[in-house]
PDB file of N, CA, C and O in Angstrom:
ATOM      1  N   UNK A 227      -5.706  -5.390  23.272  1.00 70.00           N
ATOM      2  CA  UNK A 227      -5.412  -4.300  22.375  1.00 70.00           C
ATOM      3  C   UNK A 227      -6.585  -4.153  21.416  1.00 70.00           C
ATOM      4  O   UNK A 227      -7.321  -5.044  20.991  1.00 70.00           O
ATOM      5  N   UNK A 228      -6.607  -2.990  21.188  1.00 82.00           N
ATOM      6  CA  UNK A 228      -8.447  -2.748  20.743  1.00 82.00           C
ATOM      7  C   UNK A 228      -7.471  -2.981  18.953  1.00 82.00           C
ATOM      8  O   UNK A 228      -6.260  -2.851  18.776  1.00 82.00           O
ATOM      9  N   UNK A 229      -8.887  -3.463  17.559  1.00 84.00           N
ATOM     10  CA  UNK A 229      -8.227  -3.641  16.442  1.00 84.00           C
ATOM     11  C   UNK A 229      -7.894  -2.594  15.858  1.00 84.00           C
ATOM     12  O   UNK A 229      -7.011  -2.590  15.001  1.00 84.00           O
ATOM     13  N   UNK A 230      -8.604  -1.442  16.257  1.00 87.00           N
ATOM     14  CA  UNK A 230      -7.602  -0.128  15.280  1.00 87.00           C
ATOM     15  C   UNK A 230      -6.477  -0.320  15.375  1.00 87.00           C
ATOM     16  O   UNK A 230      -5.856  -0.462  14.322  1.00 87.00           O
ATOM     17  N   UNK A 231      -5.732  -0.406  16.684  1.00 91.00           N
ATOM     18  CA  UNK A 231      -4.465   0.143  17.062  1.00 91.00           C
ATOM     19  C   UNK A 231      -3.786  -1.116  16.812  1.00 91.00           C
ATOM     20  O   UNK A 231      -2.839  -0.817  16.085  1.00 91.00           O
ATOM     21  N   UNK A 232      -3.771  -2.110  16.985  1.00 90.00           N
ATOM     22  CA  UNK A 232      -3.447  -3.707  16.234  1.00 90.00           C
ATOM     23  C   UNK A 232      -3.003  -3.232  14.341  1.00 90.00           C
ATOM     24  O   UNK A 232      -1.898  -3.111  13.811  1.00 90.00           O
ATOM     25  N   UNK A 233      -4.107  -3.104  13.888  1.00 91.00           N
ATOM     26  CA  UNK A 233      -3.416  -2.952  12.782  1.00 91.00           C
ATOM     27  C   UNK A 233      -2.789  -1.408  11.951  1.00 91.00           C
ATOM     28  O   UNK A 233      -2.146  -1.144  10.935  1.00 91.00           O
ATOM     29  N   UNK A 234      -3.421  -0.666  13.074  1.00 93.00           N
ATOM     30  CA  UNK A 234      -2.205   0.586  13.145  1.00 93.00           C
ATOM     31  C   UNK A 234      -0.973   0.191  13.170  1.00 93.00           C
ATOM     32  O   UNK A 234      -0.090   0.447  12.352  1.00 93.00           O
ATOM     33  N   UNK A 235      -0.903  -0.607  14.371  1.00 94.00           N
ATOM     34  CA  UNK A 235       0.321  -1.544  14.281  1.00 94.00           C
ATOM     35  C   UNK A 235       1.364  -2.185  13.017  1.00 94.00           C
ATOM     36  O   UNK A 235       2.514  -2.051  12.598  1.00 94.00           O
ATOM     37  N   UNK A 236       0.234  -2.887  12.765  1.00 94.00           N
ATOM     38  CA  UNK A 236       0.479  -3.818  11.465  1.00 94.00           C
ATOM     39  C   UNK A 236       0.697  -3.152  10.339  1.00 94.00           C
ATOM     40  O   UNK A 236       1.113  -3.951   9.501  1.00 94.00           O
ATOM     41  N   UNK A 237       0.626  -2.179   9.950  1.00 96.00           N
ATOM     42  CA  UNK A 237       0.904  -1.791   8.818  1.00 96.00           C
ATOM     43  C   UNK A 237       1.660  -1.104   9.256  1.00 96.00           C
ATOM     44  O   UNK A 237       2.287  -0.924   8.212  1.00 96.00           O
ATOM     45  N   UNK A 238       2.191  -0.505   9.990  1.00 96.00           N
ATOM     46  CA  UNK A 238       3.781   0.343  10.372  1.00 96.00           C
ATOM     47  C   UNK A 238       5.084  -0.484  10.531  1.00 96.00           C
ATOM     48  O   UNK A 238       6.279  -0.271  10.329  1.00 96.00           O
ATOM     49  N   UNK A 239       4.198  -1.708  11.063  1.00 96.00           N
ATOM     50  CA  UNK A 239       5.521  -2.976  10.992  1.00 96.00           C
ATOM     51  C   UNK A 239       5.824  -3.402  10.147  1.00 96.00           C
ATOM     52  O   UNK A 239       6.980  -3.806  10.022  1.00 96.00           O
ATOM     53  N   UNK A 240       4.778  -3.515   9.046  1.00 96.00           N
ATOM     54  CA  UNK A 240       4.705  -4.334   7.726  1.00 96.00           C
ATOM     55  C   UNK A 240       5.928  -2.911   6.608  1.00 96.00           C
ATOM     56  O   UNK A 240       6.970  -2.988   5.958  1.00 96.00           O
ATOM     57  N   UNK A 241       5.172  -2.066   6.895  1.00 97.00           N
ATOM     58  CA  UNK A 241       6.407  -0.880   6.136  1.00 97.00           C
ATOM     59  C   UNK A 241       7.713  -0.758   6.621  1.00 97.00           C
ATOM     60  O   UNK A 241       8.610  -0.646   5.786  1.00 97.00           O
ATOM     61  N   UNK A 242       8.007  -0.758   7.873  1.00 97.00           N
ATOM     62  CA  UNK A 242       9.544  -1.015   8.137  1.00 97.00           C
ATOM     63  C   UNK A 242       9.929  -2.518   8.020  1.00 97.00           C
ATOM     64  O   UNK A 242      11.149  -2.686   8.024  1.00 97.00           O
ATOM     65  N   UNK A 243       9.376  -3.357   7.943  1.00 97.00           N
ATOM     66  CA  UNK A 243       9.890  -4.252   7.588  1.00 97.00           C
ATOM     67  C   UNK A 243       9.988  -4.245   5.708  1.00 97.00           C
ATOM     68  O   UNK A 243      11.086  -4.588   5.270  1.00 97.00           O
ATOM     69  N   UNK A 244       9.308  -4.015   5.052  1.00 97.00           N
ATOM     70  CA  UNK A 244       9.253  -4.021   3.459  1.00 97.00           C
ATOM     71  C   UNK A 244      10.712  -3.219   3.404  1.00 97.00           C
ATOM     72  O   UNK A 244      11.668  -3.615   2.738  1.00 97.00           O
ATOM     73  N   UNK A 245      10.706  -2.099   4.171  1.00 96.00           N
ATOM     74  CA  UNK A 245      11.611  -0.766   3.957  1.00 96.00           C
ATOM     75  C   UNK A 245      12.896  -1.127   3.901  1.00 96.00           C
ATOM     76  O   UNK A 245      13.758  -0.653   3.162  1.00 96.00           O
ATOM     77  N   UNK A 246      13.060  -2.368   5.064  1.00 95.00           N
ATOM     78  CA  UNK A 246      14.483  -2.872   5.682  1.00 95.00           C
ATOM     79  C   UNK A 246      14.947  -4.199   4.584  1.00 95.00           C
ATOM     80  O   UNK A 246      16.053  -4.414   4.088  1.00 95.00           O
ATOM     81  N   UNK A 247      14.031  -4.748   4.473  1.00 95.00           N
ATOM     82  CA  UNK A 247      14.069  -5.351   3.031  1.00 95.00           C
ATOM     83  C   UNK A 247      14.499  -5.054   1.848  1.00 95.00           C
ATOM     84  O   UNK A 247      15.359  -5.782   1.353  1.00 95.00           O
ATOM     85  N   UNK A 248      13.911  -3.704   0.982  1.00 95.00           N
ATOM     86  CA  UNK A 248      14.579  -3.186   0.141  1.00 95.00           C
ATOM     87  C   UNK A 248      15.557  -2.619   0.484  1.00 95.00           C
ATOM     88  O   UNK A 248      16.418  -2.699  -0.393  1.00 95.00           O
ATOM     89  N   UNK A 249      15.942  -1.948   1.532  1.00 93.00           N
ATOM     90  CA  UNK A 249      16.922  -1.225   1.854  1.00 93.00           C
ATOM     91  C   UNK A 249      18.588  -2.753   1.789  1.00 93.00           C
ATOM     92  O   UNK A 249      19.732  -2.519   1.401  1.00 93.00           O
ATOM     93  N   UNK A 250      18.122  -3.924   2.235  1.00 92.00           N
ATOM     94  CA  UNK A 250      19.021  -5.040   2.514  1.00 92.00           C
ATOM     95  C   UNK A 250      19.169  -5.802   0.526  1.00 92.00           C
ATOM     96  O   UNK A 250      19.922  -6.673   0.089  1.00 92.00           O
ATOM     97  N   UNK A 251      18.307  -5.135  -0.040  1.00 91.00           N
ATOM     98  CA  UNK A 251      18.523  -5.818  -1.568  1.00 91.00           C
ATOM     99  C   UNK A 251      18.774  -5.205  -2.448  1.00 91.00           C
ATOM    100  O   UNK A 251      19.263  -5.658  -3.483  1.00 91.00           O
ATOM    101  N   UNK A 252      18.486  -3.990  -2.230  1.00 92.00           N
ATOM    102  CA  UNK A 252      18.958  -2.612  -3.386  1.00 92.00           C
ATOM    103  C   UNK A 252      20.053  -1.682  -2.464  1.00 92.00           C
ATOM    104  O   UNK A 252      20.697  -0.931  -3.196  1.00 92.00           O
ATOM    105  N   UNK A 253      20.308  -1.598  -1.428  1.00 87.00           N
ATOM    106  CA  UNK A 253      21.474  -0.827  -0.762  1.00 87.00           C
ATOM    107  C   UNK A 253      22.767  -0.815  -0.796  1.00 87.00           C
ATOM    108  O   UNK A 253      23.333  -1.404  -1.717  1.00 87.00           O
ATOM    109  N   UNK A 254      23.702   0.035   0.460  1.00 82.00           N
ATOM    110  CA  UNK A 254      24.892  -0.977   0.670  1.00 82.00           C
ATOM    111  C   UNK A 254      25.210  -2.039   0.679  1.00 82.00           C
ATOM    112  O   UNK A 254      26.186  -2.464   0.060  1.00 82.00           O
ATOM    113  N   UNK A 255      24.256  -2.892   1.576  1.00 77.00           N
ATOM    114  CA  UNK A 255      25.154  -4.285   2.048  1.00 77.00           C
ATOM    115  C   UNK A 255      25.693  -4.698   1.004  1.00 77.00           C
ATOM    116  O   UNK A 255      26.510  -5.503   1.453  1.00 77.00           O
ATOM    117  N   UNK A 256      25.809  -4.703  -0.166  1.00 80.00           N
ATOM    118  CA  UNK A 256      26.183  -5.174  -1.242  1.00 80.00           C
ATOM    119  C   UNK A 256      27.724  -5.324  -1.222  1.00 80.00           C
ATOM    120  O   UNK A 256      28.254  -6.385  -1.551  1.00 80.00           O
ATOM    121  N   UNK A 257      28.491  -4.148  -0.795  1.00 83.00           N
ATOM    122  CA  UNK A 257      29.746  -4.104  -0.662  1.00 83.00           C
ATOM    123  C   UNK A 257      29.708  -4.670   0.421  1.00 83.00           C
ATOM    124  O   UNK A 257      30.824  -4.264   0.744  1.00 83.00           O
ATOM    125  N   UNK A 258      29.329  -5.398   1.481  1.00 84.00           N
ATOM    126  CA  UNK A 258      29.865  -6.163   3.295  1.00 84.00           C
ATOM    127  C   UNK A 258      30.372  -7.453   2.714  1.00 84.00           C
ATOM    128  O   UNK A 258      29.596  -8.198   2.116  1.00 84.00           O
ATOM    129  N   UNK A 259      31.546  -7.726   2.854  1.00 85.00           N
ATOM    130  CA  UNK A 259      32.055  -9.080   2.880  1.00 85.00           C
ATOM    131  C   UNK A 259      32.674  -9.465   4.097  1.00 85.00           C
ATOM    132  O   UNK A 259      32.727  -8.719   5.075  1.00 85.00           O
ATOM    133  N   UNK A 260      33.197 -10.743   4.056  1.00 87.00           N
ATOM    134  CA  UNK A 260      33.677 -11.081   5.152  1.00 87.00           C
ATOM    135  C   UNK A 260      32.364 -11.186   6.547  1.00 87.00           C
ATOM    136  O   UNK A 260      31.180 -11.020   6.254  1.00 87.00           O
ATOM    137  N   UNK A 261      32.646 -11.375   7.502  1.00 88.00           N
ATOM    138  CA  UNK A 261      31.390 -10.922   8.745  1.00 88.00           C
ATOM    139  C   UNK A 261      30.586 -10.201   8.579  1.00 88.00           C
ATOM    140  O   UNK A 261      29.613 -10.365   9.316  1.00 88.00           O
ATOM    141  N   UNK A 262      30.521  -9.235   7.744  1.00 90.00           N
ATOM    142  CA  UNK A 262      29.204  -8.289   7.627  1.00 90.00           C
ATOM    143  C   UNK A 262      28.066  -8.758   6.545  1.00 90.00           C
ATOM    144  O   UNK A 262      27.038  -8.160   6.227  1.00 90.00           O
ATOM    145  N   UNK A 263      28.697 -10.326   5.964  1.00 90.00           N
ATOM    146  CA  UNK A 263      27.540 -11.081   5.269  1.00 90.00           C
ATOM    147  C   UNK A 263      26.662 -11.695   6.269  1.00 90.00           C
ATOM    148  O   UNK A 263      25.453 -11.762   6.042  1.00 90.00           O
ATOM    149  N   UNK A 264      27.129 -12.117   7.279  1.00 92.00           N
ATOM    150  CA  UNK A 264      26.186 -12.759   8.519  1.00 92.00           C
ATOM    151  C   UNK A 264      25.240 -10.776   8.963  1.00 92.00           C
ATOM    152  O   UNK A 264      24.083 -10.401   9.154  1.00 92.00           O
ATOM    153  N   UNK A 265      25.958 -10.426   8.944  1.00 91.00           N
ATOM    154  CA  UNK A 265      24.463  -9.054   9.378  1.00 91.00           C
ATOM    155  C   UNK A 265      23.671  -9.118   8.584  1.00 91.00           C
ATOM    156  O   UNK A 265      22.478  -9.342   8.793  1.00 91.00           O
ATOM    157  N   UNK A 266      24.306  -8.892   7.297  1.00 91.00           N
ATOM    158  CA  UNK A 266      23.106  -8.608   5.751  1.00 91.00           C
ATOM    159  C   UNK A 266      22.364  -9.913   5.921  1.00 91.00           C
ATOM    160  O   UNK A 266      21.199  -9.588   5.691  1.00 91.00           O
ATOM    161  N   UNK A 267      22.374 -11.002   6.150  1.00 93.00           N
ATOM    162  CA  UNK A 267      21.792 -12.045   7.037  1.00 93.00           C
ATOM    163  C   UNK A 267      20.626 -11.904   7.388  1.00 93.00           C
ATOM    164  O   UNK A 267      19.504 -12.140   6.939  1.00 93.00           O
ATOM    165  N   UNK A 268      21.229 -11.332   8.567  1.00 94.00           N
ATOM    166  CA  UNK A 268      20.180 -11.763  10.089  1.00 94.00           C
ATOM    167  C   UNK A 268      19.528 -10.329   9.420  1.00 94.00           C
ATOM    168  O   UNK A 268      18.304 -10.413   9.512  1.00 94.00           O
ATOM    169  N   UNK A 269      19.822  -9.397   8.956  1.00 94.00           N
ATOM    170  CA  UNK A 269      18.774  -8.149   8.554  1.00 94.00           C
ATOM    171  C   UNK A 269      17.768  -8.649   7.821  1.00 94.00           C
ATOM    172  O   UNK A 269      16.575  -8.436   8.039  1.00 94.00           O
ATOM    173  N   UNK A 270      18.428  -9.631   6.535  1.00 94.00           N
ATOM    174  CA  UNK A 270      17.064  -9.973   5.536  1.00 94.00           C
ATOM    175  C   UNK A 270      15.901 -10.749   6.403  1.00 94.00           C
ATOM    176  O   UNK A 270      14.689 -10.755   6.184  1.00 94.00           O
ATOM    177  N   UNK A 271      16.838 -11.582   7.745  1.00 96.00           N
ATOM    178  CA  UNK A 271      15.475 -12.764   8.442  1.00 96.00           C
ATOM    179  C   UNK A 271      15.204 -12.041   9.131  1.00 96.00           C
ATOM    180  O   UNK A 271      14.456 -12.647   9.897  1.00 96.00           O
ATOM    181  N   UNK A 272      15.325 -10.471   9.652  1.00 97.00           N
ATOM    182  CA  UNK A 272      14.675  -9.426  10.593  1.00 97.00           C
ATOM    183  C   UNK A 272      13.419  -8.811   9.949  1.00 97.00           C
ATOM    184  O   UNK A 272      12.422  -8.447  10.572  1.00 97.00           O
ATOM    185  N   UNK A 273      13.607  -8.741   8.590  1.00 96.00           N
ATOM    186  CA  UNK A 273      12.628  -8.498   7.768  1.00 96.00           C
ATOM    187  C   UNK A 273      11.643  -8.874   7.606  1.00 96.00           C
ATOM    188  O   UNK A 273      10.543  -8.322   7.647  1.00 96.00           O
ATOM    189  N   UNK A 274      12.070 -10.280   7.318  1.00 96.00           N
ATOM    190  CA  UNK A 274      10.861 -10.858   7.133  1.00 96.00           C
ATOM    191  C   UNK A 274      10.532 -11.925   8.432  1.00 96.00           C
ATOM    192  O   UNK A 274      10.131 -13.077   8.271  1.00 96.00           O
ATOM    193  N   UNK A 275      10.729 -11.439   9.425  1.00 96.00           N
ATOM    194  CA  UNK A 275       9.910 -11.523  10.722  1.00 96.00           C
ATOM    195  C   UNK A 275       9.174 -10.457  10.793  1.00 96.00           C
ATOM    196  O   UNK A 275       8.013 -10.822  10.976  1.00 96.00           O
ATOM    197  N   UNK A 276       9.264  -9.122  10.734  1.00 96.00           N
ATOM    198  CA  UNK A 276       8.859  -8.095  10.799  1.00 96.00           C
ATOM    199  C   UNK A 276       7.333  -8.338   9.618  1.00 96.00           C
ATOM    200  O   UNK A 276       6.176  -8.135   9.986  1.00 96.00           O
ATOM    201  N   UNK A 277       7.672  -8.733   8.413  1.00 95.00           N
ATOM    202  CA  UNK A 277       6.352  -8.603   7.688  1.00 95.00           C
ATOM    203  C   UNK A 277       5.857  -9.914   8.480  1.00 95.00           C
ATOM    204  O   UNK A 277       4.690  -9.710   8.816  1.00 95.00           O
ATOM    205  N   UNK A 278       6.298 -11.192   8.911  1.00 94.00           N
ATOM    206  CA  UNK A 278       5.302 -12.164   9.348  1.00 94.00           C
ATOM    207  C   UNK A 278       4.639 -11.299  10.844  1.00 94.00           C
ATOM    208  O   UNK A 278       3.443 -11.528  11.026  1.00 94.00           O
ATOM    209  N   UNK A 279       5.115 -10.633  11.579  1.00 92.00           N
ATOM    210  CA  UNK A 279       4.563 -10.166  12.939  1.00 92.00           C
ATOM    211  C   UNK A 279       3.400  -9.222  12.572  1.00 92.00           C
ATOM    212  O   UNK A 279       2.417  -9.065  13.296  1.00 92.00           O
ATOM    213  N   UNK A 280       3.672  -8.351  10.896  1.00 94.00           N
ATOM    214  CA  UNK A 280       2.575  -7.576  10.855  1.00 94.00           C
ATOM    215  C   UNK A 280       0.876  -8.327  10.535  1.00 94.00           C
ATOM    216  O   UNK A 280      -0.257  -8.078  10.946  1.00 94.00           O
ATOM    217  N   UNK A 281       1.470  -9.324   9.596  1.00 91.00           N
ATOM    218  CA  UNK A 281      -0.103 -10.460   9.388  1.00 91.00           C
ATOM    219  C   UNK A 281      -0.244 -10.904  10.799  1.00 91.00           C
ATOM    220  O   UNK A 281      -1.299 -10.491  11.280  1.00 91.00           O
ATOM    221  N   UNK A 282       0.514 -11.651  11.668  1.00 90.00           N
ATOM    222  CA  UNK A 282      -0.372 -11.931  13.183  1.00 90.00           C
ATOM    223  C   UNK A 282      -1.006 -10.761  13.502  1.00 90.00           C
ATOM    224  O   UNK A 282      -2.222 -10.841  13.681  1.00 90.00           O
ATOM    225  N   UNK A 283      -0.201  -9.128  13.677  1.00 89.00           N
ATOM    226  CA  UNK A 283      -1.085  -8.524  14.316  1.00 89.00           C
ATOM    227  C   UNK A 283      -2.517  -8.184  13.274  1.00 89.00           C
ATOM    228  O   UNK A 283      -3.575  -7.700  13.677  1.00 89.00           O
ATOM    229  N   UNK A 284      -2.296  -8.460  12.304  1.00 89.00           N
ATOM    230  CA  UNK A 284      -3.225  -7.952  11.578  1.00 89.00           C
ATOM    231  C   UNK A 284      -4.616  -9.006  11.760  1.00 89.00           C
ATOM    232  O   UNK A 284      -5.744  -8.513  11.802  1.00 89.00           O
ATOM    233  N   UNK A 285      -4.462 -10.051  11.830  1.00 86.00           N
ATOM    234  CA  UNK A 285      -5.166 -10.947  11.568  1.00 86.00           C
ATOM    235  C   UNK A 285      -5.104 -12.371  13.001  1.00 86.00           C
ATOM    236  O   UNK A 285      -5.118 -13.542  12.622  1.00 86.00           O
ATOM    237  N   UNK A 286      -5.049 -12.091  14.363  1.00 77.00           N
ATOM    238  CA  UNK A 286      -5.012 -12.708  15.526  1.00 77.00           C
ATOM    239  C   UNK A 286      -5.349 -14.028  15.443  1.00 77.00           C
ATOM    240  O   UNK A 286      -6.560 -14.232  15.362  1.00 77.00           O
ATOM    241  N   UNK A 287      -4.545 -15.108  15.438  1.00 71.00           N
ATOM    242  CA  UNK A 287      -5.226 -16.377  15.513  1.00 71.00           C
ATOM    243  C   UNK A 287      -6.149 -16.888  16.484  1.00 71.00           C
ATOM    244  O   UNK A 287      -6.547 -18.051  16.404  1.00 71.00           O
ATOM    245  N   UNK A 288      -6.600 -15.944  17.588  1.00 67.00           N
ATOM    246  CA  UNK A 288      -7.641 -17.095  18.502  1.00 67.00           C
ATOM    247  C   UNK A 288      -8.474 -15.492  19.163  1.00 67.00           C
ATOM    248  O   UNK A 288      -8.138 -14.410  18.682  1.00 67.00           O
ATOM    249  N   UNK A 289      -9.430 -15.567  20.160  1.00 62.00           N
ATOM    250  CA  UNK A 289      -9.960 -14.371  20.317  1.00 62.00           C
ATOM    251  C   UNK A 289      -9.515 -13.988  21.457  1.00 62.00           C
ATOM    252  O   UNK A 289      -9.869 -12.966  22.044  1.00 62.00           O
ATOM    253  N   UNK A 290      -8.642 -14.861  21.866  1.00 61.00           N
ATOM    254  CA  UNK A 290      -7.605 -14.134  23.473  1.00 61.00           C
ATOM    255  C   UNK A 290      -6.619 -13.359  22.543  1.00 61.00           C
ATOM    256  O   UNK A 290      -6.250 -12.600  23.440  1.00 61.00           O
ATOM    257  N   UNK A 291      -6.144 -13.084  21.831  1.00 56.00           N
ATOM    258  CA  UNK A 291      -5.522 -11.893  20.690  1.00 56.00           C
ATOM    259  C   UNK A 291      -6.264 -10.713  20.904  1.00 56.00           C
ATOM    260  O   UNK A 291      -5.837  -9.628  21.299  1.00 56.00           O
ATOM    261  N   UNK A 292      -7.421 -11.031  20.605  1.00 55.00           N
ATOM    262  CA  UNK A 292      -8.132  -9.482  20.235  1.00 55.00           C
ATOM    263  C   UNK A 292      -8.949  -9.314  21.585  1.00 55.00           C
ATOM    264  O   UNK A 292      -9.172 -10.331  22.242  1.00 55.00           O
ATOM    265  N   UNK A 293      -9.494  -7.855  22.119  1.00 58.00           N
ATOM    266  CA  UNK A 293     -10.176  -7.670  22.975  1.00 58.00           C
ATOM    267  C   UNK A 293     -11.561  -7.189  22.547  1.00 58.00           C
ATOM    268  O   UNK A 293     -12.533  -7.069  23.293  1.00 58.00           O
ATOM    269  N   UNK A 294     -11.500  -6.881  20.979  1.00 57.00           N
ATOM    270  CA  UNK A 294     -13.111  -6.298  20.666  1.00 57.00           C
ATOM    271  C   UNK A 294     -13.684  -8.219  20.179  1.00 57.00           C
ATOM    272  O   UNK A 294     -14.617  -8.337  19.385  1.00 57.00           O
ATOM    273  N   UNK A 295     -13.277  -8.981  20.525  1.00 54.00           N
ATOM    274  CA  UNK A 295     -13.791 -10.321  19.762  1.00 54.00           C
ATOM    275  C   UNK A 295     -14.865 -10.196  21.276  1.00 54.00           C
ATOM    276  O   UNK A 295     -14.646  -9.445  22.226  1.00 54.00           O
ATOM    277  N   UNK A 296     -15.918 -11.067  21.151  1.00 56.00           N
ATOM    278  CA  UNK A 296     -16.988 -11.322  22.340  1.00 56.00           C
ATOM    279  C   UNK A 296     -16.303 -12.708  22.811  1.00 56.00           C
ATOM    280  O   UNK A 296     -15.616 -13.635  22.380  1.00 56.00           O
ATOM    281  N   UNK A 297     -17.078 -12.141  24.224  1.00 57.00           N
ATOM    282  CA  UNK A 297     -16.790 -13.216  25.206  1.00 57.00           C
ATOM    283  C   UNK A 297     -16.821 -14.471  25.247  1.00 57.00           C
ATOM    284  O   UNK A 297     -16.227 -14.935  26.220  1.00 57.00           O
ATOM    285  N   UNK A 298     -17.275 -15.191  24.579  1.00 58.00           N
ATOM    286  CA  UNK A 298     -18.250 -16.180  24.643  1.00 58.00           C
ATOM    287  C   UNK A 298     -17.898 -16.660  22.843  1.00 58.00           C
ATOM    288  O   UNK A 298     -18.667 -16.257  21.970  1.00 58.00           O
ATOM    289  N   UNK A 299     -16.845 -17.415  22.530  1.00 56.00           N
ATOM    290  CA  UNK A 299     -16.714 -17.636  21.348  1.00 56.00           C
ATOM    291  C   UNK A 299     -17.993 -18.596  20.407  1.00 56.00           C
ATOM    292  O   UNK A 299     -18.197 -18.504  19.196  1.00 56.00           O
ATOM    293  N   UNK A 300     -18.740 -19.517  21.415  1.00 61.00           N
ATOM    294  CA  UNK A 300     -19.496 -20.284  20.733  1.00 61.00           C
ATOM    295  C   UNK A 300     -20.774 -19.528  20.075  1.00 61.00           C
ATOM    296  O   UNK A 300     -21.613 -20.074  19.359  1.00 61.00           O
ATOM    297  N   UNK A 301     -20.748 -17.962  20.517  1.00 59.00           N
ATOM    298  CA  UNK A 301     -21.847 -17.581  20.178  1.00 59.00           C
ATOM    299  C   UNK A 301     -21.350 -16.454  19.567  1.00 59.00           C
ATOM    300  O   UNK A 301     -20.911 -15.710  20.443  1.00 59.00           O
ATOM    301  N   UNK A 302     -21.189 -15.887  18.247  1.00 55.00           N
ATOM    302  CA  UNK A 302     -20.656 -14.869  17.825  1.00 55.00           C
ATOM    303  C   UNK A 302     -21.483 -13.805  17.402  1.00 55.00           C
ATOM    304  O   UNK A 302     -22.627 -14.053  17.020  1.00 55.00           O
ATOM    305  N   UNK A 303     -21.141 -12.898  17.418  1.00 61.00           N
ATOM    306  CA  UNK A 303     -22.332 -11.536  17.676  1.00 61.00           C
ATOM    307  C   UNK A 303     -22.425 -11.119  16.091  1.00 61.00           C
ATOM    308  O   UNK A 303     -23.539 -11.018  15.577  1.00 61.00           O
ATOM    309  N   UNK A 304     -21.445 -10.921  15.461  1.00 62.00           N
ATOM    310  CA  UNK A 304     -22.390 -10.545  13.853  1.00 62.00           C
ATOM    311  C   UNK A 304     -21.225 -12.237  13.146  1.00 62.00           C
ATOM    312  O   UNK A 304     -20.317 -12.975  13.528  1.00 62.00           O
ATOM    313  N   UNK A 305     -22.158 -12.002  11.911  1.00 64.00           N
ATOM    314  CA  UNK A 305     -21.205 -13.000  10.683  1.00 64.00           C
ATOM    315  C   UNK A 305     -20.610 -11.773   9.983  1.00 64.00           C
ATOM    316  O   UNK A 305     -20.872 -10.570   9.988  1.00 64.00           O
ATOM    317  N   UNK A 306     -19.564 -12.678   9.287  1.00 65.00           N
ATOM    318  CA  UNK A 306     -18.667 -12.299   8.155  1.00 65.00           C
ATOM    319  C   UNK A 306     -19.139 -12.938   7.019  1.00 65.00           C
ATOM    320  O   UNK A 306     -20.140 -13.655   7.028  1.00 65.00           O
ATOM    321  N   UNK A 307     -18.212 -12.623   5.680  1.00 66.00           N
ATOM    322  CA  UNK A 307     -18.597 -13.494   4.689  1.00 66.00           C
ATOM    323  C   UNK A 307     -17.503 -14.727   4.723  1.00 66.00           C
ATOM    324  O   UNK A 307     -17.426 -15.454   3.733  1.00 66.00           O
ATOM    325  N   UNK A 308     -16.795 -14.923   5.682  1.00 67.00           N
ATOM    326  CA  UNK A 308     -16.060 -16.151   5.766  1.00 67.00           C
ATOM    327  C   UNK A 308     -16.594 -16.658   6.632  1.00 67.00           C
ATOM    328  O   UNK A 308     -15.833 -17.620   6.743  1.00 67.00           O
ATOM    329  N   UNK A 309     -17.314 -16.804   7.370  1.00 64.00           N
ATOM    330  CA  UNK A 309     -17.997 -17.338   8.645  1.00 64.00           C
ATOM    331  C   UNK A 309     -18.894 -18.760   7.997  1.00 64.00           C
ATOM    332  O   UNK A 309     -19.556 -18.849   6.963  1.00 64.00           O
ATOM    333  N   UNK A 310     -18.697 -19.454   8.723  1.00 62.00           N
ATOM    334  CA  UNK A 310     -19.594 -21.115   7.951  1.00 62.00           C
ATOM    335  C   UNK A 310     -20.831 -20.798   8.559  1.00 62.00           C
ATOM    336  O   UNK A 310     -20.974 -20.393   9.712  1.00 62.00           O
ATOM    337  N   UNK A 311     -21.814 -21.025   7.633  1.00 57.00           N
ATOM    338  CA  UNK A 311     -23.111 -20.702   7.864  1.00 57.00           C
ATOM    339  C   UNK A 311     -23.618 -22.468   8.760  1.00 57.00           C
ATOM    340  O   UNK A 311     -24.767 -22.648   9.163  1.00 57.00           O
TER     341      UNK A 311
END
């Protein structure tokens, strides 16, 4: 997946997830008792899977993640300013 579209990605995931978040802390669920506290639940840990999935896509831990990374990891084609000199 080329990185535009990765973190095109990532920030559309990262907003529905923020969205579903506030929506689960300032909304209805407030009134769900009984069984509909296990949804308001699993919604808040849907959430915040959703913002953890947007930092992976945003930020790929290895260069089999990304397809614009070069071939050949021992030899990297430009530096960053995090890159160990």
């Amino acid at each position: 997946m080329s990185t535009a579209l990765r973190r095109t990605a990532a920030v559309l995931v990262l907003l529905a997830g923020t969205g579903l978040g506030f929506w689960v802390v300032f909304g209805p669920p407030h009134e769900w008792t009984g069984g509909m506290r296990l949804l308001k639940f699993a919604l808040g840990m849907t959430s915040l899977g959703m913002i953890s999935a947007s930092a992976w896509l945003m930020f790929p831990g290895s260069p089999d993640d990304d397809d614009d990374a070069p071939s050949d990891p021992s030899s990297p084609t430009t530096t960053g300013p995090l890159d160990a000199l």
